[in-house]
Amino acid sequence: MSTALILGASRGIGHELVRQYRADGWRVIATARKQSDCDALKEMGAEAHLLDVNDTAGIAAMGWKLDDERIDAAWLVAGVYGPRHAGFPTDVEFDEVMHTNVLSAMRLLPVVAPLVAAVRGKVAVISSRMGSIGERTSASGSLYRASKAALNSVLKDTALTYGGAGATCVAFHPGWVQTDMGGSGADLVVADSVRGMRTALAGIKPEANGSFLNYDGTSLPW
Ligand SMILES: NC(=O)c1ccc[n+]([C@@H]2O[C@H](COP(=O)([O-])OP(=O)(O)OC[C@H]3O[C@@H](n4cnc5c(N)ncnc54)[C@H](OP(=O)(O)O)[C@@H]3O)[C@@H](O)[C@H]2O)c1
């Protein structure tokens, strides 16, 4: 049986990844930062672990828990948008967005990627088109954009480090999705975004290691 790991599965895109993988008969290991969300994930048939992705000790503990696992598909989903005002970010806002969207990836991907490489599996981070510098036509959400551009850089380094060992590592833009972050006016329902990304990830070959992909599998500029 194939195993998926979903980091940040309490709601939104992560929650839907758990639902779809379970519906397809996968074993699912999922994380959330509240016990009530872990309980709900267990009811969906997932093995759930408490993890705040900003908790260094929690990441180390997660490494121990996952030590013997072999992961076919690992998804780093947890993320925050941060301030929606146009002024300078405060130190607190900067730290929350950069720690959650970037530092967590720098800490979690080296734990997860070797478990994926062992079965020649795949690592996906949920980035955003807003992080693309090549496609940029607006400066709104500047801190979020900077964090996703930095996340893309971390993904590329992860691809360089673990691709040769067998892990195919990609960044996804999930589309503009109807979640708490995307809002009800977004283009896509979460089921369609997740179905698209799962299909794309299942179909990619090792040559795609280090790519930035739209949810439909088409290539995006960095
Ligand atoms: N929706 C969109 O249109 C869109 C577009 C581009 C990219 N994305 C990206 O897609 C990912 C998922 O977003 P979403 O749309 O599903 O948003 P969401 O519904 O707001 O969900 C955000 C998820 O991140 C988790 N999270 C945040 N900080 C965390 C932390 N410190 N530790 C553990 N979990 C944490 C949340 O957990 P709690 O429930 O505990 O807060 C929640 O599960 C994010 O990385 C986002 O940037 C979304």
PDB file of C-alpha atoms and ligand atoms in Angstrom:
ATOM      1  CA  MET A   1       0.000   0.000   0.000  1.00  0.00           C
ATOM      2  CA  SER A   2       1.326   3.453  -0.884  1.00  0.00           C
ATOM      3  CA  THR A   3       1.868   5.996   1.895  1.00  0.00           C
ATOM      4  CA  ALA A   4       1.240   9.753   1.784  1.00  0.00           C
ATOM      5  CA  LEU A   5       2.466  12.276   4.334  1.00  0.00           C
ATOM      6  CA  ILE A   6       0.489  15.527   4.602  1.00  0.00           C
ATOM      7  CA  LEU A   7       2.080  18.251   6.731  1.00  0.00           C
ATOM      8  CA  GLY A   8      -0.627  20.774   7.663  1.00  0.00           C
ATOM      9  CA  ALA A   9      -3.887  18.885   7.225  1.00  0.00           C
ATOM     10  CA  SER A  10      -6.383  20.512   9.611  1.00  0.00           C
ATOM     11  CA  ARG A  11      -8.395  22.259   6.875  1.00  0.00           C
ATOM     12  CA  GLY A  12      -8.288  23.538   3.326  1.00  0.00           C
ATOM     13  CA  ILE A  13      -5.946  21.933   0.791  1.00  0.00           C
ATOM     14  CA  GLY A  14      -4.173  19.668   3.299  1.00  0.00           C
ATOM     15  CA  HIS A  15      -7.454  18.294   4.622  1.00  0.00           C
ATOM     16  CA  GLU A  16      -8.666  17.560   1.086  1.00  0.00           C
ATOM     17  CA  LEU A  17      -5.390  15.769   0.268  1.00  0.00           C
ATOM     18  CA  VAL A  18      -6.046  13.462   3.220  1.00  0.00           C
ATOM     19  CA  ARG A  19      -9.633  12.865   2.098  1.00  0.00           C
ATOM     20  CA  GLN A  20      -8.695  12.030  -1.506  1.00  0.00           C
ATOM     21  CA  TYR A  21      -5.723   9.795  -0.686  1.00  0.00           C
ATOM     22  CA  ARG A  22      -7.835   7.857   1.837  1.00  0.00           C
ATOM     23  CA  ALA A  23     -10.638   7.515  -0.722  1.00  0.00           C
ATOM     24  CA  ASP A  24      -8.070   5.996  -3.110  1.00  0.00           C
ATOM     25  CA  GLY A  25      -6.978   3.475  -0.473  1.00  0.00           C
ATOM     26  CA  TRP A  26      -3.646   5.034   0.494  1.00  0.00           C
ATOM     27  CA  ARG A  27      -2.200   4.882   3.978  1.00  0.00           C
ATOM     28  CA  VAL A  28      -2.052   8.497   5.161  1.00  0.00           C
ATOM     29  CA  ILE A  29       0.109  10.070   7.845  1.00  0.00           C
ATOM     30  CA  ALA A  30      -1.097  13.609   8.558  1.00  0.00           C
ATOM     31  CA  THR A  31      -0.187  16.426  10.921  1.00  0.00           C
ATOM     32  CA  ALA A  32      -2.097  19.264  12.553  1.00  0.00           C
ATOM     33  CA  ARG A  33      -1.292  21.588  15.413  1.00  0.00           C
ATOM     34  CA  LYS A  34      -4.484  21.064  17.446  1.00  0.00           C
ATOM     35  CA  GLN A  35      -5.510  17.803  19.145  1.00  0.00           C
ATOM     36  CA  SER A  36      -9.125  18.207  17.995  1.00  0.00           C
ATOM     37  CA  ASP A  37      -7.914  18.373  14.365  1.00  0.00           C
ATOM     38  CA  CYS A  38      -5.758  15.265  14.889  1.00  0.00           C
ATOM     39  CA  ASP A  39      -8.811  13.480  16.291  1.00  0.00           C
ATOM     40  CA  ALA A  40     -10.818  14.457  13.198  1.00  0.00           C
ATOM     41  CA  LEU A  41      -7.999  13.222  10.917  1.00  0.00           C
ATOM     42  CA  LYS A  42      -7.990   9.874  12.740  1.00  0.00           C
ATOM     43  CA  GLU A  43     -11.715   9.593  12.082  1.00  0.00           C
ATOM     44  CA  MET A  44     -10.886   9.958   8.374  1.00  0.00           C
ATOM     45  CA  GLY A  45      -8.594   6.933   8.698  1.00  0.00           C
ATOM     46  CA  ALA A  46      -5.301   8.844   8.833  1.00  0.00           C
ATOM     47  CA  GLU A  47      -2.515   8.343  11.346  1.00  0.00           C
ATOM     48  CA  ALA A  48      -2.371  11.784  12.907  1.00  0.00           C
ATOM     49  CA  HIS A  49       0.466  13.559  14.707  1.00  0.00           C
ATOM     50  CA  LEU A  50       0.468  16.899  16.500  1.00  0.00           C
ATOM     51  CA  LEU A  51       2.882  19.308  14.812  1.00  0.00           C
ATOM     52  CA  ASP A  52       3.221  23.061  14.779  1.00  0.00           C
ATOM     53  CA  VAL A  53       5.624  23.517  11.876  1.00  0.00           C
ATOM     54  CA  ASN A  54       7.268  26.403  13.745  1.00  0.00           C
ATOM     55  CA  ASP A  55       8.207  24.183  16.683  1.00  0.00           C
ATOM     56  CA  THR A  56      11.805  23.004  16.289  1.00  0.00           C
ATOM     57  CA  ALA A  57      11.489  20.365  19.012  1.00  0.00           C
ATOM     58  CA  GLY A  58       8.262  19.137  17.425  1.00  0.00           C
ATOM     59  CA  ILE A  59      10.039  18.704  14.082  1.00  0.00           C
ATOM     60  CA  ALA A  60      12.811  16.717  15.764  1.00  0.00           C
ATOM     61  CA  ALA A  61      10.194  14.533  17.462  1.00  0.00           C
ATOM     62  CA  MET A  62       8.446  14.068  14.124  1.00  0.00           C
ATOM     63  CA  GLY A  63      11.764  12.873  12.671  1.00  0.00           C
ATOM     64  CA  TRP A  64      11.939  10.162  15.333  1.00  0.00           C
ATOM     65  CA  LYS A  65       8.318   9.137  14.751  1.00  0.00           C
ATOM     66  CA  LEU A  66       8.883   8.842  10.999  1.00  0.00           C
ATOM     67  CA  ASP A  67      12.272   7.164  11.285  1.00  0.00           C
ATOM     68  CA  ASP A  68      11.311   3.763   9.800  1.00  0.00           C
ATOM     69  CA  GLU A  69       8.712   5.085   7.364  1.00  0.00           C
ATOM     70  CA  ARG A  70       8.912   4.965   3.596  1.00  0.00           C
ATOM     71  CA  ILE A  71       6.887   7.788   2.039  1.00  0.00           C
ATOM     72  CA  ASP A  72       5.676   7.640  -1.571  1.00  0.00           C
ATOM     73  CA  ALA A  73       4.236  11.182  -1.636  1.00  0.00           C
ATOM     74  CA  ALA A  74       5.042  13.913   0.892  1.00  0.00           C
ATOM     75  CA  TRP A  75       3.218  17.247   0.800  1.00  0.00           C
ATOM     76  CA  LEU A  76       4.253  20.344   2.776  1.00  0.00           C
ATOM     77  CA  VAL A  77       1.029  22.350   2.859  1.00  0.00           C
ATOM     78  CA  ALA A  78       0.988  24.478   6.040  1.00  0.00           C
ATOM     79  CA  GLY A  79       1.172  28.157   5.239  1.00  0.00           C
ATOM     80  CA  VAL A  80      -0.071  31.615   6.227  1.00  0.00           C
ATOM     81  CA  TYR A  81      -0.804  34.690   4.133  1.00  0.00           C
ATOM     82  CA  GLY A  82       0.122  37.292   6.746  1.00  0.00           C
ATOM     83  CA  PRO A  83      -0.821  40.971   6.657  1.00  0.00           C
ATOM     84  CA  ARG A  84      -3.265  42.214   4.032  1.00  0.00           C
ATOM     85  CA  HIS A  85      -2.471  45.900   4.679  1.00  0.00           C
ATOM     86  CA  ALA A  86      -0.191  47.799   2.295  1.00  0.00           C
ATOM     87  CA  GLY A  87       2.252  49.201   4.894  1.00  0.00           C
ATOM     88  CA  PHE A  88       5.548  47.805   6.155  1.00  0.00           C
ATOM     89  CA  PRO A  89       5.199  44.436   7.866  1.00  0.00           C
ATOM     90  CA  THR A  90       5.892  44.463  11.586  1.00  0.00           C
ATOM     91  CA  ASP A  91       8.639  42.253  12.986  1.00  0.00           C
ATOM     92  CA  VAL A  92       5.987  39.921  14.360  1.00  0.00           C
ATOM     93  CA  GLU A  93       4.206  39.655  10.990  1.00  0.00           C
ATOM     94  CA  PHE A  94       7.498  39.060   9.171  1.00  0.00           C
ATOM     95  CA  ASP A  95       8.591  36.381  11.606  1.00  0.00           C
ATOM     96  CA  GLU A  96       5.259  34.535  11.505  1.00  0.00           C
ATOM     97  CA  VAL A  97       5.088  34.420   7.699  1.00  0.00           C
ATOM     98  CA  MET A  98       8.764  33.633   7.104  1.00  0.00           C
ATOM     99  CA  HIS A  99       8.957  31.034   9.870  1.00  0.00           C
ATOM    100  CA  THR A 100       5.779  29.265   8.753  1.00  0.00           C
ATOM    101  CA  ASN A 101       6.302  29.400   4.988  1.00  0.00           C
ATOM    102  CA  VAL A 102      10.111  29.198   4.716  1.00  0.00           C
ATOM    103  CA  LEU A 103      11.961  28.160   7.872  1.00  0.00           C
ATOM    104  CA  SER A 104       9.617  25.210   8.416  1.00  0.00           C
ATOM    105  CA  ALA A 105      10.484  23.951   4.911  1.00  0.00           C
ATOM    106  CA  MET A 106      14.219  24.323   5.594  1.00  0.00           C
ATOM    107  CA  ARG A 107      13.748  22.173   8.689  1.00  0.00           C
ATOM    108  CA  LEU A 108      11.127  19.653   7.546  1.00  0.00           C
ATOM    109  CA  LEU A 109      12.294  18.824   4.031  1.00  0.00           C
ATOM    110  CA  PRO A 110      15.673  17.379   5.162  1.00  0.00           C
ATOM    111  CA  VAL A 111      13.738  15.134   7.559  1.00  0.00           C
ATOM    112  CA  VAL A 112      11.193  14.003   4.988  1.00  0.00           C
ATOM    113  CA  ALA A 113      13.118  13.845   1.707  1.00  0.00           C
ATOM    114  CA  PRO A 114      15.369  10.878   2.662  1.00  0.00           C
ATOM    115  CA  LEU A 115      12.254   8.829   3.558  1.00  0.00           C
ATOM    116  CA  VAL A 116      10.871   9.661   0.116  1.00  0.00           C
ATOM    117  CA  ALA A 117      14.146   9.029  -1.707  1.00  0.00           C
ATOM    118  CA  ALA A 118      14.299   5.522  -0.222  1.00  0.00           C
ATOM    119  CA  VAL A 119      11.288   4.496  -2.370  1.00  0.00           C
ATOM    120  CA  ARG A 120      12.010   6.859  -5.274  1.00  0.00           C
ATOM    121  CA  GLY A 121       8.927   8.852  -4.282  1.00  0.00           C
ATOM    122  CA  LYS A 122       7.895  12.477  -4.614  1.00  0.00           C
ATOM    123  CA  VAL A 123       8.035  15.618  -2.470  1.00  0.00           C
ATOM    124  CA  ALA A 124       5.646  18.505  -3.151  1.00  0.00           C
ATOM    125  CA  VAL A 125       5.539  21.881  -1.462  1.00  0.00           C
ATOM    126  CA  ILE A 126       2.480  24.074  -1.848  1.00  0.00           C
ATOM    127  CA  SER A 127       3.938  27.330  -3.063  1.00  0.00           C
ATOM    128  CA  SER A 128       2.041  30.017  -4.981  1.00  0.00           C
ATOM    129  CA  ARG A 129       2.136  31.766  -8.310  1.00  0.00           C
ATOM    130  CA  MET A 130       2.345  34.906  -6.153  1.00  0.00           C
ATOM    131  CA  GLY A 131       5.925  33.816  -5.425  1.00  0.00           C
ATOM    132  CA  SER A 132       6.871  33.813  -9.103  1.00  0.00           C
ATOM    133  CA  ILE A 133       9.154  36.734  -9.969  1.00  0.00           C
ATOM    134  CA  GLY A 134       8.998  36.016 -13.695  1.00  0.00           C
ATOM    135  CA  GLU A 135       5.194  36.291 -13.791  1.00  0.00           C
ATOM    136  CA  ARG A 136       4.756  39.193 -11.364  1.00  0.00           C
ATOM    137  CA  THR A 137       2.338  41.951 -12.371  1.00  0.00           C
ATOM    138  CA  SER A 138       1.193  43.122  -8.913  1.00  0.00           C
ATOM    139  CA  ALA A 139       2.935  43.997  -5.657  1.00  0.00           C
ATOM    140  CA  SER A 140       0.016  43.219  -3.336  1.00  0.00           C
ATOM    141  CA  GLY A 141       0.738  40.757  -0.546  1.00  0.00           C
ATOM    142  CA  SER A 142       4.437  41.579  -0.727  1.00  0.00           C
ATOM    143  CA  LEU A 143       5.458  39.622   2.365  1.00  0.00           C
ATOM    144  CA  TYR A 144       3.556  36.511   1.238  1.00  0.00           C
ATOM    145  CA  ARG A 145       5.106  36.833  -2.235  1.00  0.00           C
ATOM    146  CA  ALA A 146       8.599  37.080  -0.737  1.00  0.00           C
ATOM    147  CA  SER A 147       7.942  34.040   1.452  1.00  0.00           C
ATOM    148  CA  LYS A 148       6.785  31.880  -1.468  1.00  0.00           C
ATOM    149  CA  ALA A 149       9.734  33.018  -3.624  1.00  0.00           C
ATOM    150  CA  ALA A 150      11.990  31.940  -0.750  1.00  0.00           C
ATOM    151  CA  LEU A 151      10.090  28.658  -0.398  1.00  0.00           C
ATOM    152  CA  ASN A 152      10.716  28.018  -4.097  1.00  0.00           C
ATOM    153  CA  SER A 153      14.423  28.550  -3.471  1.00  0.00           C
ATOM    154  CA  VAL A 154      14.332  26.029  -0.615  1.00  0.00           C
ATOM    155  CA  LEU A 155      12.512  23.540  -2.844  1.00  0.00           C
ATOM    156  CA  LYS A 156      15.128  23.931  -5.572  1.00  0.00           C
ATOM    157  CA  ASP A 157      17.912  23.263  -3.058  1.00  0.00           C
ATOM    158  CA  THR A 158      16.010  20.225  -1.771  1.00  0.00           C
ATOM    159  CA  ALA A 159      15.696  18.948  -5.344  1.00  0.00           C
ATOM    160  CA  LEU A 160      19.438  19.372  -5.869  1.00  0.00           C
ATOM    161  CA  THR A 161      20.271  17.662  -2.585  1.00  0.00           C
ATOM    162  CA  TYR A 162      17.889  14.687  -2.723  1.00  0.00           C
ATOM    163  CA  GLY A 163      17.045  14.301  -6.416  1.00  0.00           C
ATOM    164  CA  GLY A 164      20.122  12.197  -7.102  1.00  0.00           C
ATOM    165  CA  ALA A 165      19.158   9.908  -4.224  1.00  0.00           C
ATOM    166  CA  GLY A 166      15.738   9.303  -5.777  1.00  0.00           C
ATOM    167  CA  ALA A 167      13.324  11.955  -4.465  1.00  0.00           C
ATOM    168  CA  THR A 168      11.552  13.941  -7.188  1.00  0.00           C
ATOM    169  CA  CYS A 169      10.850  17.349  -5.628  1.00  0.00           C
ATOM    170  CA  VAL A 170       8.449  19.968  -7.026  1.00  0.00           C
ATOM    171  CA  ALA A 171       6.681  23.195  -6.030  1.00  0.00           C
ATOM    172  CA  PHE A 172       2.985  23.586  -6.898  1.00  0.00           C
ATOM    173  CA  HIS A 173       0.733  26.568  -7.391  1.00  0.00           C
ATOM    174  CA  PRO A 174      -2.651  25.114  -6.321  1.00  0.00           C
ATOM    175  CA  GLY A 175      -4.657  27.677  -8.284  1.00  0.00           C
ATOM    176  CA  TRP A 176      -6.782  30.284  -6.543  1.00  0.00           C
ATOM    177  CA  VAL A 177      -8.736  27.976  -4.283  1.00  0.00           C
ATOM    178  CA  GLN A 178     -11.883  28.351  -2.173  1.00  0.00           C
ATOM    179  CA  THR A 179     -10.378  27.860   1.290  1.00  0.00           C
ATOM    180  CA  ASP A 180     -10.159  30.103   4.355  1.00  0.00           C
ATOM    181  CA  MET A 181      -7.065  31.658   2.749  1.00  0.00           C
ATOM    182  CA  GLY A 182      -8.396  31.899  -0.807  1.00  0.00           C
ATOM    183  CA  GLY A 183     -11.883  33.071   0.152  1.00  0.00           C
ATOM    184  CA  SER A 184     -15.264  32.079  -1.240  1.00  0.00           C
ATOM    185  CA  GLY A 185     -14.784  34.107  -4.445  1.00  0.00           C
ATOM    186  CA  ALA A 186     -11.794  32.037  -5.587  1.00  0.00           C
ATOM    187  CA  ASP A 187     -11.747  30.277  -8.974  1.00  0.00           C
ATOM    188  CA  LEU A 188     -11.480  26.662  -7.885  1.00  0.00           C
ATOM    189  CA  VAL A 189     -13.174  24.352  -5.421  1.00  0.00           C
ATOM    190  CA  VAL A 190     -10.598  22.622  -3.270  1.00  0.00           C
ATOM    191  CA  ALA A 191     -11.462  19.144  -4.593  1.00  0.00           C
ATOM    192  CA  ASP A 192     -10.545  20.170  -8.166  1.00  0.00           C
ATOM    193  CA  SER A 193      -7.278  21.833  -7.126  1.00  0.00           C
ATOM    194  CA  VAL A 194      -6.200  18.795  -5.126  1.00  0.00           C
ATOM    195  CA  ARG A 195      -7.291  16.314  -7.800  1.00  0.00           C
ATOM    196  CA  GLY A 196      -5.253  18.255 -10.350  1.00  0.00           C
ATOM    197  CA  MET A 197      -2.124  18.361  -8.195  1.00  0.00           C
ATOM    198  CA  ARG A 198      -2.376  14.679  -7.219  1.00  0.00           C
ATOM    199  CA  THR A 199      -2.753  13.679 -10.864  1.00  0.00           C
ATOM    200  CA  ALA A 200       0.181  15.883 -11.861  1.00  0.00           C
ATOM    201  CA  LEU A 201       2.398  14.541  -9.073  1.00  0.00           C
ATOM    202  CA  ALA A 202       1.520  10.936  -9.906  1.00  0.00           C
ATOM    203  CA  GLY A 203       2.494  11.524 -13.535  1.00  0.00           C
ATOM    204  CA  ILE A 204       5.783  13.351 -13.152  1.00  0.00           C
ATOM    205  CA  LYS A 205       9.048  11.637 -13.984  1.00  0.00           C
ATOM    206  CA  PRO A 206      12.392  12.089 -12.185  1.00  0.00           C
ATOM    207  CA  GLU A 207      13.425  14.502 -14.972  1.00  0.00           C
ATOM    208  CA  ALA A 208      10.859  16.948 -13.522  1.00  0.00           C
ATOM    209  CA  ASN A 209      12.858  17.201 -10.301  1.00  0.00           C
ATOM    210  CA  GLY A 210      13.140  20.861  -9.267  1.00  0.00           C
ATOM    211  CA  SER A 211      10.120  22.109 -11.266  1.00  0.00           C
ATOM    212  CA  PHE A 212       7.533  24.776 -10.434  1.00  0.00           C
ATOM    213  CA  LEU A 213       4.140  23.537 -11.624  1.00  0.00           C
ATOM    214  CA  ASN A 214       0.599  24.837 -11.859  1.00  0.00           C
ATOM    215  CA  TYR A 215      -2.071  22.567 -10.339  1.00  0.00           C
ATOM    216  CA  ASP A 216      -2.824  21.208 -13.818  1.00  0.00           C
ATOM    217  CA  GLY A 217       0.783  20.078 -14.262  1.00  0.00           C
ATOM    218  CA  THR A 218       1.865  22.850 -16.649  1.00  0.00           C
ATOM    219  CA  SER A 219       5.170  24.575 -15.993  1.00  0.00           C
ATOM    220  CA  LEU A 220       5.433  27.992 -14.263  1.00  0.00           C
ATOM    221  CA  PRO A 221       8.342  30.451 -14.434  1.00  0.00           C
ATOM    222  CA  TRP A 222      10.309  31.020 -11.229  1.00  0.00           C
TER     223      TRP A 222
HETATM  224  N1  LIG B   1      -6.128  28.998  -1.245  1.00  0.00           N
HETATM  225  C1  LIG B   1      -5.409  29.519  -2.231  1.00  0.00           C
HETATM  226  O1  LIG B   1      -5.942  30.171  -3.159  1.00  0.00           O
HETATM  227  C2  LIG B   1      -3.916  29.321  -2.277  1.00  0.00           C
HETATM  228  C3  LIG B   1      -3.230  29.812  -3.386  1.00  0.00           C
HETATM  229  C4  LIG B   1      -1.845  29.629  -3.460  1.00  0.00           C
HETATM  230  C5  LIG B   1      -1.197  28.942  -2.445  1.00  0.00           C
HETATM  231  N2  LIG B   1      -1.896  28.480  -1.357  1.00  0.00           N
HETATM  232  C6  LIG B   1      -1.138  27.768  -0.328  1.00  0.00           C
HETATM  233  O2  LIG B   1      -1.764  26.525  -0.040  1.00  0.00           O
HETATM  234  C7  LIG B   1      -1.427  26.127   1.307  1.00  0.00           C
HETATM  235  C8  LIG B   1      -2.705  25.719   2.019  1.00  0.00           C
HETATM  236  O3  LIG B   1      -3.539  26.862   2.088  1.00  0.00           O
HETATM  237  P1  LIG B   1      -5.125  26.778   2.173  1.00  0.00           P
HETATM  238  O4  LIG B   1      -5.651  27.551   1.028  1.00  0.00           O
HETATM  239  O5  LIG B   1      -5.564  25.380   2.411  1.00  0.00           O
HETATM  240  O6  LIG B   1      -5.323  27.698   3.469  1.00  0.00           O
HETATM  241  P2  LIG B   1      -6.054  27.492   4.863  1.00  0.00           P
HETATM  242  O7  LIG B   1      -7.385  26.868   4.685  1.00  0.00           O
HETATM  243  O8  LIG B   1      -5.934  28.841   5.511  1.00  0.00           O
HETATM  244  O9  LIG B   1      -5.144  26.408   5.620  1.00  0.00           O
HETATM  245  C9  LIG B   1      -3.874  26.730   6.088  1.00  0.00           C
HETATM  246  C10 LIG B   1      -3.320  25.483   6.736  1.00  0.00           C
HETATM  247  O10 LIG B   1      -2.000  25.748   7.208  1.00  0.00           O
HETATM  248  C11 LIG B   1      -1.933  25.315   8.558  1.00  0.00           C
HETATM  249  N3  LIG B   1      -0.913  26.034   9.323  1.00  0.00           N
HETATM  250  C12 LIG B   1      -0.661  27.351   9.335  1.00  0.00           C
HETATM  251  N4  LIG B   1       0.332  27.613  10.207  1.00  0.00           N
HETATM  252  C13 LIG B   1       0.694  26.419  10.751  1.00  0.00           C
HETATM  253  C14 LIG B   1       1.657  26.023  11.712  1.00  0.00           C
HETATM  254  N5  LIG B   1       2.466  26.913  12.318  1.00  0.00           N
HETATM  255  N6  LIG B   1       1.771  24.705  12.012  1.00  0.00           N
HETATM  256  C15 LIG B   1       0.964  23.793  11.433  1.00  0.00           C
HETATM  257  N7  LIG B   1       0.021  24.100  10.524  1.00  0.00           N
HETATM  258  C16 LIG B   1      -0.106  25.411  10.191  1.00  0.00           C
HETATM  259  C17 LIG B   1      -3.321  25.589   9.103  1.00  0.00           C
HETATM  260  O11 LIG B   1      -3.510  24.947  10.341  1.00  0.00           O
HETATM  261  P3  LIG B   1      -4.500  25.578  11.508  1.00  0.00           P
HETATM  262  O12 LIG B   1      -5.897  25.101  11.160  1.00  0.00           O
HETATM  263  O13 LIG B   1      -3.981  24.978  12.769  1.00  0.00           O
HETATM  264  O14 LIG B   1      -4.387  27.071  11.456  1.00  0.00           O
HETATM  265  C18 LIG B   1      -4.150  25.038   7.962  1.00  0.00           C
HETATM  266  O15 LIG B   1      -4.202  23.637   7.991  1.00  0.00           O
HETATM  267  C19 LIG B   1      -0.707  27.309   1.936  1.00  0.00           C
HETATM  268  O16 LIG B   1       0.681  27.071   1.930  1.00  0.00           O
HETATM  269  C20 LIG B   1      -1.050  28.464   1.003  1.00  0.00           C
HETATM  270  O17 LIG B   1      -0.057  29.478   1.013  1.00  0.00           O
HETATM  271  C21 LIG B   1      -3.234  28.642  -1.259  1.00  0.00           C
END
